[in-house]
Short mmCIF file of N, CA, C and O in Angstrom, two decimals:
data_model
loop_
_atom_site.label_atom_id
_atom_site.label_comp_id
_atom_site.label_asym_id
_atom_site.label_seq_id
_atom_site.Cartn_x
_atom_site.Cartn_y
_atom_site.Cartn_z
N MET A 1440 118.17 93.96 104.80
CA MET A 1440 119.32 95.03 105.48
C MET A 1440 118.76 96.31 105.40
O MET A 1440 118.31 96.75 104.34
N LEU A 1441 118.98 97.15 106.55
CA LEU A 1441 118.82 98.64 106.24
C LEU A 1441 120.02 99.36 105.97
O LEU A 1441 121.30 99.22 106.75
N THR A 1442 119.88 100.43 104.83
CA THR A 1442 121.26 100.99 104.48
C THR A 1442 120.76 102.56 104.78
O THR A 1442 119.50 103.03 104.48
N ILE A 1443 121.49 103.29 105.65
CA ILE A 1443 121.02 104.19 106.24
C ILE A 1443 122.13 105.19 106.31
O ILE A 1443 123.34 104.76 106.55
N THR A 1444 122.09 106.63 106.17
CA THR A 1444 123.32 107.54 106.15
C THR A 1444 123.57 107.89 107.63
O THR A 1444 122.77 107.56 108.66
N GLN A 1445 124.99 107.92 107.71
CA GLN A 1445 125.51 108.18 109.30
C GLN A 1445 124.60 109.44 109.64
O GLN A 1445 124.46 109.72 111.03
N ALA A 1446 124.11 110.46 108.73
CA ALA A 1446 123.48 111.74 109.50
C ALA A 1446 122.23 111.25 109.93
O ALA A 1446 121.88 111.80 110.71
N LEU A 1447 121.61 110.35 109.06
CA LEU A 1447 120.10 110.08 109.87
C LEU A 1447 120.42 109.30 111.24
O LEU A 1447 119.57 109.34 112.09
N VAL A 1448 121.57 108.30 111.11
CA VAL A 1448 121.95 107.76 112.46
C VAL A 1448 121.56 109.09 113.45
O VAL A 1448 121.18 108.62 114.61
N ASP A 1449 122.75 109.72 113.16
CA ASP A 1449 122.91 110.92 114.26
C ASP A 1449 121.91 111.48 114.77
O ASP A 1449 121.65 111.82 115.90
N GLN A 1450 120.70 111.72 114.06
CA GLN A 1450 119.69 112.43 114.02
C GLN A 1450 118.44 111.62 114.99
O GLN A 1450 118.17 112.00 116.15
N ILE A 1451 118.79 110.34 114.52
CA ILE A 1451 117.75 109.58 115.50
C ILE A 1451 118.46 109.31 116.84
O ILE A 1451 117.57 109.45 117.99
N VAL A 1452 119.47 109.02 116.90
CA VAL A 1452 120.36 108.89 118.46
C VAL A 1452 120.07 110.41 119.23
O VAL A 1452 119.94 110.20 120.15
N ALA A 1453 120.31 111.53 118.60
CA ALA A 1453 120.36 112.65 119.11
C ALA A 1453 118.72 112.85 119.80
O ALA A 1453 118.47 113.29 120.79
N HIS A 1454 117.75 112.57 118.81
CA HIS A 1454 116.26 112.50 119.28
C HIS A 1454 116.32 111.56 120.66
O HIS A 1454 115.50 112.14 121.84
N ALA A 1455 116.77 110.46 120.45
CA ALA A 1455 116.52 109.73 121.67
C ALA A 1455 117.38 110.14 122.73
O ALA A 1455 116.34 109.88 124.01
N ARG A 1456 118.12 110.86 122.56
CA ARG A 1456 119.13 111.17 124.07
C ARG A 1456 118.46 112.57 124.43
O ARG A 1456 118.12 112.59 125.72
N LYS A 1457 117.89 113.12 123.36
CA LYS A 1457 117.10 114.55 124.01
C LYS A 1457 115.68 114.12 124.69
O LYS A 1457 115.66 114.95 125.53
N ASP A 1458 115.10 113.28 124.14
CA ASP A 1458 113.76 112.84 125.08
C ASP A 1458 113.88 112.11 126.17
O ASP A 1458 113.22 111.81 127.19
N HIS A 1459 115.22 111.52 126.34
CA HIS A 1459 115.36 110.59 127.85
C HIS A 1459 115.25 111.59 128.84
O HIS A 1459 115.39 112.63 128.90
N PRO A 1460 114.66 111.10 130.08
CA PRO A 1460 114.18 109.53 130.14
C PRO A 1460 112.63 109.03 129.64
O PRO A 1460 112.41 108.02 129.69
N ASP A 1461 112.07 109.64 128.56
CA ASP A 1461 110.98 109.35 128.19
C ASP A 1461 111.43 108.85 126.83
O ASP A 1461 112.59 109.04 126.32
N GLU A 1462 110.50 107.64 125.92
CA GLU A 1462 110.86 107.26 124.97
C GLU A 1462 110.70 108.39 123.81
O GLU A 1462 109.53 109.14 123.90
N ALA A 1463 111.55 108.26 122.55
CA ALA A 1463 111.51 109.16 121.65
C ALA A 1463 110.88 108.25 120.31
O ALA A 1463 111.08 106.97 120.62
N CYS A 1464 110.25 108.71 119.53
CA CYS A 1464 109.66 107.97 118.40
C CYS A 1464 109.55 109.00 117.20
O CYS A 1464 109.54 110.34 117.36
N GLY A 1465 109.54 108.40 116.10
CA GLY A 1465 109.63 109.06 114.70
C GLY A 1465 109.77 108.11 113.65
O GLY A 1465 109.59 106.94 113.75
N VAL A 1466 109.72 108.67 112.38
CA VAL A 1466 109.72 108.25 111.04
C VAL A 1466 110.89 108.96 110.11
O VAL A 1466 110.99 110.03 110.51
N VAL A 1467 111.24 107.97 109.26
CA VAL A 1467 112.41 108.43 108.48
C VAL A 1467 111.50 108.14 106.96
O VAL A 1467 111.45 107.01 106.78
N ALA A 1468 110.91 109.25 106.27
CA ALA A 1468 110.58 108.99 105.17
C ALA A 1468 111.30 108.70 103.86
O ALA A 1468 112.36 109.33 103.90
N GLY A 1469 110.88 108.07 102.89
CA GLY A 1469 111.55 107.94 101.55
C GLY A 1469 110.70 107.91 100.65
O GLY A 1469 109.65 107.65 100.62
N PRO A 1470 111.40 107.91 99.18
CA PRO A 1470 110.36 107.91 97.80
C PRO A 1470 109.61 106.42 97.99
O PRO A 1470 110.52 105.46 98.21
N ALA A 1471 108.45 106.54 97.79
CA ALA A 1471 107.66 105.10 97.32
C ALA A 1471 108.37 104.25 96.68
O ALA A 1471 108.73 104.52 95.67
N GLY A 1472 108.62 102.90 97.62
CA GLY A 1472 109.21 101.87 96.40
C GLY A 1472 111.00 101.82 96.54
O GLY A 1472 111.38 100.91 95.91
N SER A 1473 111.23 103.11 97.45
CA SER A 1473 112.76 103.06 97.16
C SER A 1473 113.49 102.16 98.10
O SER A 1473 114.88 101.76 98.00
N ASP A 1474 112.98 102.13 99.31
CA ASP A 1474 113.64 101.44 100.57
C ASP A 1474 114.51 102.25 101.04
O ASP A 1474 115.54 101.82 101.59
N ARG A 1475 114.80 103.68 100.65
CA ARG A 1475 115.85 104.53 100.96
C ARG A 1475 115.11 105.53 101.86
O ARG A 1475 114.44 106.70 101.67
N PRO A 1476 115.95 105.72 103.05
CA PRO A 1476 115.50 106.29 104.17
C PRO A 1476 115.89 107.94 103.82
O PRO A 1476 117.30 107.96 103.46
N GLU A 1477 115.46 108.97 103.67
CA GLU A 1477 115.50 110.33 103.47
C GLU A 1477 115.34 111.39 104.33
O GLU A 1477 115.95 112.25 104.71
N ARG A 1478 113.97 111.63 104.58
CA ARG A 1478 113.60 112.55 105.26
C ARG A 1478 113.30 112.22 106.82
O ARG A 1478 112.21 111.54 107.09
N PHE A 1479 114.00 113.02 107.75
CA PHE A 1479 114.02 112.72 109.00
C PHE A 1479 112.72 113.54 109.53
O PHE A 1479 112.42 114.65 109.47
N ILE A 1480 111.76 113.01 110.48
CA ILE A 1480 110.37 113.32 110.90
C ILE A 1480 110.19 113.08 112.58
O ILE A 1480 109.88 111.89 112.82
N PRO A 1481 111.15 113.49 113.16
CA PRO A 1481 110.93 113.31 114.70
C PRO A 1481 109.39 113.82 115.03
O PRO A 1481 108.76 114.52 114.60
N MET A 1482 108.86 112.82 115.89
CA MET A 1482 107.54 112.81 116.34
C MET A 1482 107.39 112.95 117.91
O MET A 1482 108.08 112.53 118.49
N LEU A 1483 106.28 113.51 118.38
CA LEU A 1483 105.96 113.69 119.94
C LEU A 1483 105.52 112.17 120.32
O LEU A 1483 104.68 111.53 119.59
N ASN A 1484 106.20 111.85 121.32
CA ASN A 1484 105.58 110.70 122.27
C ASN A 1484 104.54 110.87 122.92
O ASN A 1484 104.48 111.70 123.91
N ALA A 1485 103.23 110.96 122.50
CA ALA A 1485 102.17 111.38 122.93
C ALA A 1485 101.73 110.72 124.50
O ALA A 1485 100.97 111.49 125.40
N ALA A 1486 102.28 109.58 124.53
CA ALA A 1486 102.28 109.09 125.93
C ALA A 1486 103.21 109.61 127.03
O ALA A 1486 103.05 109.36 128.31
N MET A 1487 103.96 110.34 126.35
CA MET A 1487 105.16 110.89 127.32
C MET A 1487 105.40 110.10 128.58
O MET A 1487 105.56 110.03 129.72
N SER A 1488 106.18 108.90 128.11
CA SER A 1488 106.26 107.77 129.19
C SER A 1488 107.76 107.12 128.69
O SER A 1488 108.31 107.13 127.66
N PRO A 1489 108.39 106.72 130.16
CA PRO A 1489 109.71 106.25 129.67
C PRO A 1489 109.55 104.74 129.68
O PRO A 1489 110.90 104.07 129.08
N THR A 1490 108.26 104.02 129.43
CA THR A 1490 108.37 102.81 128.83
C THR A 1490 107.35 102.44 127.90
O THR A 1490 107.26 101.19 127.55
N PHE A 1491 106.63 103.47 127.17
CA PHE A 1491 105.78 103.29 126.42
C PHE A 1491 106.11 104.59 125.16
O PHE A 1491 106.23 105.45 125.69
N TYR A 1492 105.29 104.01 123.97
CA TYR A 1492 105.50 105.46 123.03
C TYR A 1492 104.29 105.15 122.39
O TYR A 1492 103.55 104.16 121.93
N GLU A 1493 103.57 106.27 121.74
CA GLU A 1493 102.57 106.27 121.20
C GLU A 1493 102.69 107.75 120.18
O GLU A 1493 102.65 108.75 120.72
N PHE A 1494 102.31 107.65 119.00
CA PHE A 1494 102.35 108.59 118.04
C PHE A 1494 100.98 109.28 118.11
O PHE A 1494 99.77 108.77 118.39
N ASP A 1495 100.84 110.56 118.05
CA ASP A 1495 99.60 111.20 118.32
C ASP A 1495 99.05 111.24 117.20
O ASP A 1495 99.58 111.12 115.82
N SER A 1496 97.61 110.38 117.28
CA SER A 1496 96.66 110.23 115.88
C SER A 1496 96.79 111.38 115.04
O SER A 1496 96.57 111.37 114.06
N GLY A 1497 96.15 112.55 115.60
CA GLY A 1497 96.21 113.63 114.80
C GLY A 1497 97.57 114.10 113.91
O GLY A 1497 97.43 114.03 112.31
N ASP A 1498 98.69 113.83 114.69
CA ASP A 1498 100.13 114.00 114.10
C ASP A 1498 100.37 113.25 112.91
O ASP A 1498 100.92 113.05 111.67
N LEU A 1499 99.91 111.92 113.29
CA LEU A 1499 100.28 110.71 112.26
C LEU A 1499 99.46 110.83 111.28
O LEU A 1499 99.93 110.42 109.88
N LEU A 1500 98.11 111.24 111.25
CA LEU A 1500 97.29 111.42 110.17
C LEU A 1500 97.85 112.56 109.43
O LEU A 1500 97.70 112.07 107.84
N LYS A 1501 98.34 113.73 109.89
CA LYS A 1501 98.77 114.72 108.88
C LYS A 1501 100.19 114.00 108.32
O LYS A 1501 100.20 114.24 106.99
N LEU A 1502 100.88 113.24 109.04
CA LEU A 1502 102.18 112.92 108.33
C LEU A 1502 101.74 111.94 107.39
O LEU A 1502 102.43 112.06 105.97
N TYR A 1503 100.96 110.96 107.41
CA TYR A 1503 100.74 109.96 106.29
C TYR A 1503 99.77 111.00 105.22
O TYR A 1503 100.16 110.65 104.12
N ARG A 1504 99.15 111.89 105.27
CA ARG A 1504 98.62 112.79 104.18
C ARG A 1504 99.92 113.60 103.63
O ARG A 1504 99.98 113.34 102.13
N GLU A 1505 100.81 113.73 104.29
CA GLU A 1505 101.96 114.74 103.58
C GLU A 1505 102.75 113.69 102.76
O GLU A 1505 103.18 113.93 101.62
N MET A 1506 102.94 112.30 103.47
CA MET A 1506 104.10 111.52 102.60
C MET A 1506 103.18 111.11 101.44
O MET A 1506 103.94 111.04 100.35
N ASP A 1507 101.86 111.13 101.57
CA ASP A 1507 100.94 110.57 100.50
C ASP A 1507 101.21 111.75 99.31
O ASP A 1507 101.40 111.47 97.89
N ASP A 1508 101.04 112.89 99.46
CA ASP A 1508 101.36 113.99 98.86
C ASP A 1508 102.60 114.10 97.91
O ASP A 1508 102.89 114.60 96.72
N ARG A 1509 103.69 113.71 99.04
CA ARG A 1509 105.01 113.79 98.50
C ARG A 1509 105.69 112.36 97.62
O ARG A 1509 106.78 112.51 97.11
N ASP A 1510 104.50 111.56 97.39
CA ASP A 1510 105.10 109.99 96.83
C ASP A 1510 105.77 109.41 97.89
O ASP A 1510 106.84 108.72 97.12
N GLU A 1511 105.83 109.69 99.20
CA GLU A 1511 106.64 108.89 100.26
C GLU A 1511 106.05 107.86 100.51
O GLU A 1511 104.85 107.87 100.94
N GLU A 1512 106.74 107.05 101.74
CA GLU A 1512 106.19 106.22 102.60
C GLU A 1512 107.46 105.86 103.69
O GLU A 1512 108.55 106.69 103.43
N PRO A 1513 106.84 105.44 104.74
CA PRO A 1513 107.71 105.46 105.97
C PRO A 1513 108.39 104.20 105.66
O PRO A 1513 108.02 103.18 105.68
N VAL A 1514 109.84 104.49 105.51
CA VAL A 1514 110.86 103.53 105.44
C VAL A 1514 111.45 102.95 106.60
O VAL A 1514 111.71 101.69 106.63
N VAL A 1515 111.56 103.83 107.52
CA VAL A 1515 112.07 103.53 109.12
C VAL A 1515 110.98 103.92 109.85
O VAL A 1515 110.62 105.55 109.76
N ILE A 1516 110.79 103.38 110.82
CA ILE A 1516 109.74 103.61 111.99
C ILE A 1516 110.77 103.56 113.34
O ILE A 1516 111.36 102.09 113.68
N TYR A 1517 110.88 104.47 114.10
CA TYR A 1517 111.91 104.14 115.16
C TYR A 1517 111.43 104.88 116.18
O TYR A 1517 110.68 105.79 116.40
N HIS A 1518 111.84 104.20 117.41
CA HIS A 1518 111.76 104.74 118.76
C HIS A 1518 112.78 104.17 119.76
O HIS A 1518 113.72 103.40 119.37
N SER A 1519 112.65 104.94 121.03
CA SER A 1519 113.78 104.47 121.82
C SER A 1519 113.43 103.38 122.90
O SER A 1519 112.07 103.48 123.11
N HIS A 1520 114.21 102.85 123.55
CA HIS A 1520 113.94 102.23 124.78
C HIS A 1520 115.06 102.98 125.72
O HIS A 1520 116.24 102.84 125.71
N THR A 1521 114.48 103.23 126.96
CA THR A 1521 115.36 103.81 127.89
C THR A 1521 116.03 102.98 128.96
O THR A 1521 116.71 103.37 129.65
N ALA A 1522 115.51 102.09 129.45
CA ALA A 1522 116.07 101.25 130.29
C ALA A 1522 116.26 99.61 129.98
O ALA A 1522 116.66 99.03 130.69
N THR A 1523 115.93 99.23 128.80
CA THR A 1523 115.84 97.94 128.43
C THR A 1523 116.86 97.91 126.89
O THR A 1523 117.04 98.96 126.53
N GLU A 1524 117.17 96.95 126.50
CA GLU A 1524 118.03 96.73 125.23
C GLU A 1524 116.84 97.04 124.18
O GLU A 1524 115.92 97.32 124.28
N ALA A 1525 117.76 97.34 122.96
CA ALA A 1525 117.24 97.78 121.70
C ALA A 1525 116.54 96.63 120.99
O ALA A 1525 117.30 95.95 120.34
N HIS A 1526 115.25 96.07 121.47
CA HIS A 1526 114.78 94.97 120.85
C HIS A 1526 113.22 95.07 121.03
O HIS A 1526 112.86 95.64 122.18
N PRO A 1527 112.36 94.57 119.98
CA PRO A 1527 111.10 95.21 120.12
C PRO A 1527 110.03 94.33 121.43
O PRO A 1527 110.64 93.20 121.61
N SER A 1528 109.30 95.25 122.00
CA SER A 1528 108.80 94.40 123.21
C SER A 1528 107.36 93.95 122.51
O SER A 1528 106.92 93.91 121.32
N ARG A 1529 106.51 93.06 123.45
CA ARG A 1529 105.17 92.67 122.67
C ARG A 1529 104.63 93.84 122.42
O ARG A 1529 103.57 93.67 121.32
N THR A 1530 104.47 94.89 123.28
CA THR A 1530 103.64 95.71 122.69
C THR A 1530 104.09 96.84 121.24
O THR A 1530 103.30 96.73 120.50
N ASP A 1531 105.41 96.82 121.25
CA ASP A 1531 105.85 97.00 119.89
C ASP A 1531 105.35 96.21 118.79
O ASP A 1531 104.95 96.86 117.75
N ILE A 1532 105.61 94.91 119.16
CA ILE A 1532 105.16 94.11 118.07
C ILE A 1532 103.83 94.23 117.48
O ILE A 1532 103.29 94.15 116.57
N SER A 1533 103.01 94.24 118.43
CA SER A 1533 101.36 94.36 118.48
C SER A 1533 101.00 95.66 117.82
O SER A 1533 100.12 95.77 116.85
N TYR A 1534 102.01 96.74 117.74
CA TYR A 1534 101.53 97.97 117.15
C TYR A 1534 102.29 98.12 115.57
O TYR A 1534 102.01 99.15 114.95
N ALA A 1535 103.30 97.05 115.57
CA ALA A 1535 103.53 97.21 114.20
C ALA A 1535 102.98 96.95 112.82
O ALA A 1535 102.42 95.62 112.86
N ASN A 1536 102.37 97.81 112.29
CA ASN A 1536 101.35 97.61 111.15
C ASN A 1536 102.03 98.06 109.83
O ASN A 1536 101.33 98.36 109.01
N GLU A 1537 103.52 98.15 109.44
CA GLU A 1537 103.83 98.56 108.16
C GLU A 1537 105.02 97.65 107.97
O GLU A 1537 105.86 97.68 108.17
N PRO A 1538 104.32 96.23 107.46
CA PRO A 1538 105.22 95.37 107.01
C PRO A 1538 106.43 95.69 106.03
O PRO A 1538 107.22 95.00 106.16
N GLY A 1539 106.42 96.93 105.23
CA GLY A 1539 107.77 97.01 104.33
C GLY A 1539 108.65 98.19 105.14
O GLY A 1539 109.76 98.30 104.60
N ALA A 1540 108.39 98.12 106.41
CA ALA A 1540 109.16 99.22 107.21
C ALA A 1540 110.33 98.62 108.02
O ALA A 1540 110.19 97.54 108.44
N HIS A 1541 111.28 99.28 108.11
CA HIS A 1541 112.44 98.70 109.20
C HIS A 1541 112.12 99.53 110.27
O HIS A 1541 111.79 100.71 110.49
N TYR A 1542 112.01 98.69 111.39
CA TYR A 1542 111.93 99.22 112.75
C TYR A 1542 112.87 99.37 113.69
O TYR A 1542 113.78 98.41 113.69
N VAL A 1543 113.50 100.47 113.62
CA VAL A 1543 114.75 100.90 114.49
C VAL A 1543 114.43 101.11 115.87
O VAL A 1543 113.16 101.83 116.15
N LEU A 1544 115.08 100.44 116.69
CA LEU A 1544 115.43 100.62 118.11
C LEU A 1544 116.82 101.32 118.48
O LEU A 1544 117.76 100.48 118.26
N VAL A 1545 116.49 102.14 119.11
CA VAL A 1545 117.71 102.82 119.91
C VAL A 1545 117.32 102.48 121.44
O VAL A 1545 116.28 102.95 122.19
N SER A 1546 118.41 102.09 122.06
CA SER A 1546 118.40 101.96 123.56
C SER A 1546 119.38 103.03 124.28
O SER A 1546 120.61 103.42 123.73
N THR A 1547 118.85 103.80 124.99
CA THR A 1547 119.67 105.07 125.85
C THR A 1547 120.21 104.38 127.13
O THR A 1547 120.93 105.25 127.69
N ALA A 1548 119.97 103.12 127.28
CA ALA A 1548 120.43 102.37 128.43
C ALA A 1548 121.58 101.59 127.94
O ALA A 1548 121.60 101.05 126.88
N ASP A 1549 122.44 101.54 128.89
CA ASP A 1549 123.78 100.74 128.42
C ASP A 1549 123.66 99.24 129.02
O ASP A 1549 123.75 99.26 130.44
N THR A 1550 122.74 98.57 128.29
CA THR A 1550 122.33 97.23 128.79
C THR A 1550 123.29 96.00 129.12
O THR A 1550 123.27 94.95 129.14
N ASP A 1551 124.24 96.22 127.76
CA ASP A 1551 124.96 95.23 127.17
C ASP A 1551 126.64 95.45 127.45
O ASP A 1551 127.24 94.60 127.12
N GLY A 1552 127.12 96.67 128.08
CA GLY A 1552 128.27 97.13 128.13
C GLY A 1552 129.12 97.53 127.04
O GLY A 1552 130.19 97.49 127.08
N LEU A 1553 128.46 97.72 125.96
CA LEU A 1553 129.00 98.14 124.63
C LEU A 1553 128.77 99.79 124.47
O LEU A 1553 129.29 100.05 123.44
N GLY A 1554 128.62 100.13 125.60
CA GLY A 1554 128.62 101.63 125.27
C GLY A 1554 127.52 102.24 125.69
O GLY A 1554 126.32 101.46 125.95
N GLU A 1555 126.95 103.71 125.41
CA GLU A 1555 125.94 104.20 125.93
C GLU A 1555 124.58 104.13 125.18
O GLU A 1555 123.81 104.49 125.39
N PHE A 1556 124.84 103.69 123.68
CA PHE A 1556 123.51 103.29 123.12
C PHE A 1556 123.60 102.21 122.23
O PHE A 1556 124.83 101.83 121.68
N GLN A 1557 122.56 101.40 121.75
CA GLN A 1557 122.27 100.33 120.58
C GLN A 1557 121.54 101.04 119.87
O GLN A 1557 120.29 101.84 119.96
N PHE A 1558 121.96 100.92 118.47
CA PHE A 1558 121.03 100.89 117.20
C PHE A 1558 120.79 99.86 116.58
O PHE A 1558 121.83 99.31 115.82
N ARG A 1559 119.38 99.24 116.47
CA ARG A 1559 119.47 98.06 115.86
C ARG A 1559 118.02 97.94 114.97
O ARG A 1559 117.03 98.91 115.22
N SER A 1560 117.90 97.38 113.95
CA SER A 1560 116.85 97.28 112.95
C SER A 1560 116.26 95.96 113.13
O SER A 1560 116.92 95.08 113.06
N PHE A 1561 114.83 96.08 112.77
CA PHE A 1561 114.18 94.79 112.59
C PHE A 1561 112.98 94.99 111.75
O PHE A 1561 112.66 96.01 111.40
N ARG A 1562 112.65 93.81 111.14
CA ARG A 1562 111.39 93.82 110.28
C ARG A 1562 110.51 93.06 111.40
O ARG A 1562 110.56 91.78 111.87
N ILE A 1563 109.22 93.40 110.94
CA ILE A 1563 108.08 92.63 111.96
C ILE A 1563 106.87 92.72 110.97
O ILE A 1563 106.28 93.64 110.42
N VAL A 1564 106.75 91.45 110.72
CA VAL A 1564 105.50 91.14 109.70
C VAL A 1564 104.78 90.16 110.31
O VAL A 1564 105.30 88.92 110.80
N ASP A 1565 103.27 90.08 110.47
CA ASP A 1565 102.68 89.37 110.89
C ASP A 1565 103.11 88.95 112.39
O ASP A 1565 102.92 87.52 112.81
N GLY A 1566 103.49 89.77 113.12
CA GLY A 1566 104.02 89.29 114.59
C GLY A 1566 105.36 88.54 114.72
O GLY A 1566 105.87 88.38 115.78
N GLU A 1567 105.80 88.54 113.75
CA GLU A 1567 107.21 87.86 113.44
C GLU A 1567 108.54 88.81 113.52
O GLU A 1567 108.22 89.45 112.60
N VAL A 1568 109.47 88.67 114.33
CA VAL A 1568 110.51 89.53 114.72
C VAL A 1568 111.66 89.02 113.81
O VAL A 1568 112.22 88.10 114.22
N THR A 1569 112.07 89.61 112.98
CA THR A 1569 113.54 89.46 112.55
C THR A 1569 114.71 90.69 112.39
O THR A 1569 114.29 91.77 111.82
N GLU A 1570 115.54 90.22 113.21
CA GLU A 1570 116.71 91.54 113.15
C GLU A 1570 117.41 91.41 111.94
O GLU A 1570 117.85 90.17 111.34
N GLU A 1571 117.80 92.76 111.47
CA GLU A 1571 118.45 92.78 110.19
C GLU A 1571 119.93 93.36 110.32
O GLU A 1571 119.75 94.43 111.19
N GLU A 1572 120.57 93.30 109.34
CA GLU A 1572 121.97 94.26 109.42
C GLU A 1572 121.52 95.66 109.21
O GLU A 1572 120.69 95.87 108.50
N VAL A 1573 122.42 96.55 109.92
CA VAL A 1573 122.40 97.96 109.62
C VAL A 1573 123.72 98.34 108.71
O VAL A 1573 124.87 98.20 109.51
N LYS A 1574 123.73 98.89 107.74
CA LYS A 1574 124.60 99.46 106.65
C LYS A 1574 124.62 100.41 106.73
O LYS A 1574 123.64 101.33 106.24
N VAL A 1575 125.72 101.42 107.38
CA VAL A 1575 125.81 103.00 107.69
C VAL A 1575 126.73 103.46 106.64
O VAL A 1575 127.67 102.93 106.47
N VAL A 1576 126.21 104.47 105.76
CA VAL A 1576 126.93 105.06 104.43
C VAL A 1576 126.68 106.27 104.87
O VAL A 1576 125.98 107.14 105.47
N GLU A 1577 127.95 107.01 104.46
CA GLU A 1577 127.92 108.53 104.23
C GLU A 1577 127.07 108.85 103.58
O GLU A 1577 126.30 110.27 103.60
N THR A 1578 126.88 108.68 102.06
CA THR A 1578 125.89 109.25 101.33
C THR A 1578 125.33 108.08 100.56
O THR A 1578 126.03 106.92 100.54
N TYR A 1579 123.97 108.09 99.81
CA TYR A 1579 123.70 106.94 99.26
C TYR A 1579 124.18 107.04 97.64
O TYR A 1579 124.76 108.19 97.45
N ARG A 1580 124.42 105.98 97.10
CA ARG A 1580 125.03 106.24 95.55
C ARG A 1580 124.12 106.49 94.97
O ARG A 1580 122.89 106.50 94.74
N ALA A 1581 124.93 107.34 93.84
CA ALA A 1581 124.01 107.91 92.85
C ALA A 1581 123.45 107.13 91.96
O ALA A 1581 124.22 105.99 91.64
N GLY A 1582 122.33 107.28 91.27
CA GLY A 1582 121.67 106.67 90.48
C GLY A 1582 120.45 105.53 91.11
O GLY A 1582 119.98 104.89 90.37
N ARG A 1583 120.70 105.53 92.21
CA ARG A 1583 119.68 104.46 93.00
C ARG A 1583 118.45 105.45 93.21
O ARG A 1583 118.03 105.96 94.42
N THR A 1584 117.66 105.15 92.35
CA THR A 1584 116.47 105.91 92.22
C THR A 1584 115.21 105.02 92.33
O THR A 1584 115.55 104.02 91.43
N ALA A 1585 114.01 105.12 92.89
CA ALA A 1585 112.94 104.46 92.82
C ALA A 1585 112.52 104.29 91.46
O ALA A 1585 112.51 105.31 90.54
N ALA A 1586 112.05 103.01 90.70
CA ALA A 1586 111.23 102.87 89.55
C ALA A 1586 109.82 102.85 89.94
O ALA A 1586 109.31 102.68 90.78
N HIS A 1587 109.31 104.11 88.84
CA HIS A 1587 107.83 104.17 89.33
C HIS A 1587 107.53 103.69 87.86
O HIS A 1587 107.59 103.60 87.01
#
């Protein structure tokens, strides 16, 4: 299950809407080992495409160095789909190389009649995709810190 604050959900959805019709992408970092998304990091879609996203390799290297310096890891890796439902494509699955991360997909297309966007989370490990529940909270409970 992904537990995430409403503020982070709002930031991810706003980024997806802002970059529409191109796919938006980014990371939410959190303390290493905590499984708690905290720091919103919108990234540039280097592909600038409505059907594909790609992190800029230089930006990604800088991000991983920064997270390493801060003892963080990518808790959420997100991107948007602009014309299809929020479900990982074959390409998304092939690029998923963080087995501990939650892969969040936001669809800015109303593909299911449920409104203007979908917000779904998946685990992708060795090509296997498992959808997981998303629990949206106002704040994280105090005292839930990572054990070091």
